[in-house]
Amino acid sequence: MRRGAAVLTAAGLLLTGCAASGSPAGETEAPGSGMLQPVIKANFPDPDVLEVDGRYYAYATNDNAKNVQFATSDDLEVWEVQGEDALPELPSWIVPGKTWAPEVSQVGDGFVMYFTASNFSPSVQCIGVATADTPEGPFEVAGESMLVCPEEEGGAIDASTAVVDGHLHLVWKNDGNCCGLDTWLQAVPLTADGLALAGAPVRLIKQDLEWEGDLVEAPTILERDGQLVLLYSANSYGDDRYAIGAATAPGLEGPWTKFDEPVLSTTVADSRLLGPGGQDVVEGPDGDVLVFHGWDPAFSYRAMFTLPLEWDGARPVPVLDGL
């Protein structure tokens, strides 16, 4: 749940360290290691965080024999990875074991999850939708097909939500890098129940800066000082080139203006983080918090990290000093 996408009424690796099911996940490594320490020291990539009644819920890409992992916290610092699967059952038209980048929003009296998964036909990654009565789930897939599945654009992945002009919008990336196409971040309004599209997609940005490599993905939209701010991830998620960028616009239709360099990268963090990305922004007890994944030093799993997020005008500034 992106900051700003508030409640809207209806009108592969095994867990390591201390992140065993139902156990605290915030144990740190020995002092002097030099690396920033994760709040979930386990494979917990593409995190999405939702706050409900003072409790935080983090959802992540499939692992540990779960379609959607989730964890809970009272303070965004100490987390418990739960033993249950938030999305325990998949319909026959979804390929099992490839459920990625969940996004959960509170809509009316219930909760809606947008997730990336592979179809059997067409055989591309697309965005599905599921519902539940509580943030813990279990979520159940809604409908008989994917919600967003532009086969001609390579499919669609990395759903997020944002409330813009009072309407809930779905934001995603067309998976063009799968097949030699551009990757566009796109947005479209949703129906009041969050289960269907209510308009035509608007294209926001594509990859056009050197540091972005072949793709942009993982969009996060929020509002700041009367402008829309788009955070996104870019480049190859599998190594330390992956990084978080930002752009601003007066509205979804643009024009969008990118900041030339990443707001958070391996270089920006002086190699204390490796390949940060897959971000979300949540309002914490003391202000905005950037939630994201980063590689462990051996590049064997992507852990979940948090950083305080400050602002220089409309530019997001993750706070690294003093950590």
GROMACS .gro file of N, CA and C in nm, residues 181-245:
model
  195
  181LEU      N    1   1.108  -0.490  -2.614
  181LEU     CA    2   1.022  -0.373  -2.623
  181LEU      C    3   1.056  -0.275  -2.511
  182ASP      N    4   1.009  -0.150  -2.526
  182ASP     CA    5   1.023  -0.053  -2.419
  182ASP      C    6   0.939  -0.097  -2.299
  183THR      N    7   0.981  -0.053  -2.181
  183THR     CA    8   0.902  -0.072  -2.060
  183THR      C    9   0.842   0.062  -2.021
  184TRP      N   10   0.711   0.068  -2.015
  184TRP     CA   11   0.639   0.188  -1.976
  184TRP      C   12   0.573   0.166  -1.841
  185LEU      N   13   0.585   0.262  -1.751
  185LEU     CA   14   0.501   0.266  -1.632
  185LEU      C   15   0.370   0.330  -1.672
  186GLN      N   16   0.259   0.267  -1.635
  186GLN     CA   17   0.127   0.308  -1.681
  186GLN      C   18   0.030   0.313  -1.564
  187ALA      N   19  -0.075   0.392  -1.579
  187ALA     CA   20  -0.174   0.407  -1.473
  187ALA      C   21  -0.313   0.411  -1.533
  188VAL      N   22  -0.411   0.359  -1.459
  188VAL     CA   23  -0.550   0.357  -1.504
  188VAL      C   24  -0.641   0.363  -1.381
  189PRO      N   25  -0.754   0.434  -1.388
  189PRO     CA   26  -0.847   0.432  -1.275
  189PRO      C   27  -0.914   0.296  -1.260
  190LEU      N   28  -0.951   0.266  -1.136
  190LEU     CA   29  -1.021   0.142  -1.104
  190LEU      C   30  -1.166   0.171  -1.067
  191THR      N   31  -1.250   0.071  -1.078
  191THR     CA   32  -1.387   0.084  -1.029
  191THR      C   33  -1.386   0.097  -0.877
  192ALA      N   34  -1.500   0.134  -0.821
  192ALA     CA   35  -1.506   0.163  -0.677
  192ALA      C   36  -1.468   0.043  -0.592
  193ASP      N   37  -1.494  -0.079  -0.641
  193ASP     CA   38  -1.459  -0.198  -0.564
  193ASP      C   39  -1.316  -0.245  -0.588
  194GLY      N   40  -1.243  -0.177  -0.679
  194GLY     CA   41  -1.104  -0.210  -0.706
  194GLY      C   42  -1.084  -0.334  -0.790
  195LEU      N   43  -1.190  -0.391  -0.847
  195LEU     CA   44  -1.181  -0.520  -0.914
  195LEU      C   45  -1.182  -0.512  -1.066
  196ALA      N   46  -1.197  -0.392  -1.121
  196ALA     CA   47  -1.200  -0.378  -1.267
  196ALA      C   48  -1.141  -0.244  -1.307
  197LEU      N   49  -1.092  -0.236  -1.429
  197LEU     CA   50  -1.040  -0.110  -1.482
  197LEU      C   51  -1.157  -0.021  -1.522
  198ALA      N   52  -1.137   0.110  -1.508
  198ALA     CA   53  -1.245   0.206  -1.536
  198ALA      C   54  -1.200   0.313  -1.634
  199GLY      N   55  -1.112   0.279  -1.725
  199GLY     CA   56  -1.064   0.375  -1.822
  199GLY      C   57  -0.950   0.317  -1.902
  200ALA      N   58  -0.889   0.403  -1.982
  200ALA     CA   59  -0.775   0.361  -2.065
  200ALA      C   60  -0.645   0.396  -1.993
  201PRO      N   61  -0.542   0.313  -2.007
  201PRO     CA   62  -0.414   0.342  -1.941
  201PRO      C   63  -0.348   0.470  -1.994
  202VAL      N   64  -0.281   0.539  -1.904
  202VAL     CA   65  -0.198   0.655  -1.938
  202VAL      C   66  -0.052   0.615  -1.918
  203ARG      N   67   0.031   0.639  -2.019
  203ARG     CA   68   0.174   0.609  -2.006
  203ARG      C   69   0.245   0.722  -1.932
  204LEU      N   70   0.331   0.685  -1.837
  204LEU     CA   71   0.399   0.784  -1.753
  204LEU      C   72   0.543   0.803  -1.798
  205ILE      N   73   0.628   0.705  -1.777
  205ILE     CA   74   0.769   0.715  -1.817
  205ILE      C   75   0.815   0.580  -1.872
  206LYS      N   76   0.924   0.584  -1.948
  206LYS     CA   77   0.993   0.462  -1.990
  206LYS      C   78   1.141   0.478  -1.961
  207GLN      N   79   1.219   0.373  -1.990
  207GLN     CA   80   1.363   0.378  -1.966
  207GLN      C   81   1.428   0.467  -2.073
  208ASP      N   82   1.498   0.574  -2.028
  208ASP     CA   83   1.567   0.661  -2.123
  208ASP      C   84   1.691   0.728  -2.062
  209LEU      N   85   1.727   0.689  -1.939
  209LEU     CA   86   1.850   0.737  -1.878
  209LEU      C   87   1.951   0.623  -1.875
  210GLU      N   88   2.079   0.657  -1.885
  210GLU     CA   89   2.181   0.553  -1.893
  210GLU      C   90   2.177   0.458  -1.774
  211TRP      N   91   2.159   0.512  -1.654
  211TRP     CA   92   2.165   0.426  -1.535
  211TRP      C   93   2.048   0.329  -1.528
  212GLU      N   94   1.940   0.355  -1.604
  212GLU     CA   95   1.822   0.270  -1.598
  212GLU      C   96   1.838   0.140  -1.677
  213GLY      N   97   1.938   0.132  -1.763
  213GLY     CA   98   1.957   0.011  -1.841
  213GLY      C   99   1.840  -0.014  -1.934
  214ASP      N  100   1.789  -0.137  -1.934
  214ASP     CA  101   1.685  -0.178  -2.028
  214ASP      C  102   1.544  -0.163  -1.976
  215LEU      N  103   1.527  -0.112  -1.852
  215LEU     CA  104   1.391  -0.117  -1.799
  215LEU      C  105   1.371  -0.022  -1.682
  216VAL      N  106   1.244   0.017  -1.666
  216VAL     CA  107   1.194   0.077  -1.542
  216VAL      C  108   1.080  -0.011  -1.492
  217GLU      N  109   1.061  -0.016  -1.360
  217GLU     CA  110   0.958  -0.103  -1.303
  217GLU      C  111   0.927  -0.059  -1.161
  218ALA      N  112   0.841  -0.135  -1.093
  218ALA     CA  113   0.810  -0.114  -0.951
  218ALA      C  114   0.767   0.029  -0.920
  219PRO      N  115   0.660   0.079  -0.981
  219PRO     CA  116   0.619   0.218  -0.958
  219PRO      C  117   0.556   0.239  -0.820
  220THR      N  118   0.581   0.356  -0.764
  220THR     CA  119   0.518   0.402  -0.640
  220THR      C  120   0.481   0.548  -0.661
  221ILE      N  121   0.353   0.581  -0.655
  221ILE     CA  122   0.308   0.720  -0.675
  221ILE      C  123   0.252   0.774  -0.544
  222LEU      N  124   0.294   0.896  -0.508
  222LEU     CA  125   0.237   0.966  -0.394
  222LEU      C  126   0.234   1.114  -0.426
  223GLU      N  127   0.167   1.190  -0.342
  223GLU     CA  128   0.152   1.334  -0.365
  223GLU      C  129   0.238   1.410  -0.267
  224ARG      N  130   0.302   1.516  -0.318
  224ARG     CA  131   0.390   1.597  -0.234
  224ARG      C  132   0.383   1.741  -0.282
  225ASP      N  133   0.339   1.832  -0.195
  225ASP     CA  134   0.334   1.975  -0.225
  225ASP      C  135   0.262   2.003  -0.357
  226GLY      N  136   0.148   1.938  -0.376
  226GLY     CA  137   0.067   1.964  -0.494
  226GLY      C  138   0.116   1.898  -0.621
  227GLN      N  139   0.222   1.820  -0.613
  227GLN     CA  140   0.273   1.747  -0.729
  227GLN      C  141   0.263   1.597  -0.704
  228LEU      N  142   0.261   1.521  -0.813
  228LEU     CA  143   0.275   1.377  -0.802
  228LEU      C  144   0.422   1.341  -0.807
  229VAL      N  145   0.462   1.251  -0.719
  229VAL     CA  146   0.599   1.201  -0.717
  229VAL      C  147   0.594   1.052  -0.749
  230LEU      N  148   0.671   1.011  -0.846
  230LEU     CA  149   0.679   0.872  -0.888
  230LEU      C  150   0.817   0.818  -0.851
  231LEU      N  151   0.820   0.722  -0.760
  231LEU     CA  152   0.943   0.647  -0.736
  231LEU      C  153   0.936   0.520  -0.819
  232TYR      N  154   1.050   0.474  -0.866
  232TYR     CA  155   1.053   0.354  -0.949
  232TYR      C  156   1.189   0.288  -0.936
  233SER      N  157   1.196   0.162  -0.973
  233SER     CA  158   1.322   0.090  -0.975
  233SER      C  159   1.364   0.069  -1.121
  234ALA      N  160   1.494   0.051  -1.143
  234ALA     CA  161   1.543   0.037  -1.280
  234ALA      C  162   1.671  -0.044  -1.283
  235ASN      N  163   1.700  -0.095  -1.401
  235ASN     CA  164   1.817  -0.176  -1.434
  235ASN      C  165   1.794  -0.320  -1.388
  236SER      N  166   1.898  -0.399  -1.382
  236SER     CA  167   1.886  -0.543  -1.358
  236SER      C  168   1.870  -0.572  -1.209
  237TYR      N  169   1.758  -0.633  -1.171
  237TYR     CA  170   1.734  -0.660  -1.028
  237TYR      C  171   1.833  -0.760  -0.971
  238GLY      N  172   1.901  -0.837  -1.056
  238GLY     CA  173   1.986  -0.945  -1.009
  238GLY      C  174   2.126  -0.905  -0.966
  239ASP      N  175   2.160  -0.775  -0.973
  239ASP     CA  176   2.293  -0.734  -0.932
  239ASP      C  177   2.289  -0.595  -0.870
  240ASP      N  178   2.406  -0.538  -0.844
  240ASP     CA  179   2.410  -0.412  -0.769
  240ASP      C  180   2.386  -0.289  -0.855
  241ARG      N  181   2.349  -0.306  -0.983
  241ARG     CA  182   2.309  -0.191  -1.065
  241ARG      C  183   2.165  -0.150  -1.040
  242TYR      N  184   2.087  -0.236  -0.982
  242TYR     CA  185   1.947  -0.204  -0.953
  242TYR      C  186   1.943  -0.085  -0.858
  243ALA      N  187   1.851   0.009  -0.883
  243ALA     CA  188   1.849   0.132  -0.805
  243ALA      C  189   1.710   0.194  -0.812
  244ILE      N  190   1.687   0.294  -0.728
  244ILE     CA  191   1.558   0.362  -0.717
  244ILE      C  192   1.571   0.503  -0.771
  245GLY      N  193   1.485   0.538  -0.866
  245GLY     CA  194   1.480   0.671  -0.922
  245GLY      C  195   1.351   0.741  -0.885
   0.00000   0.00000   0.00000
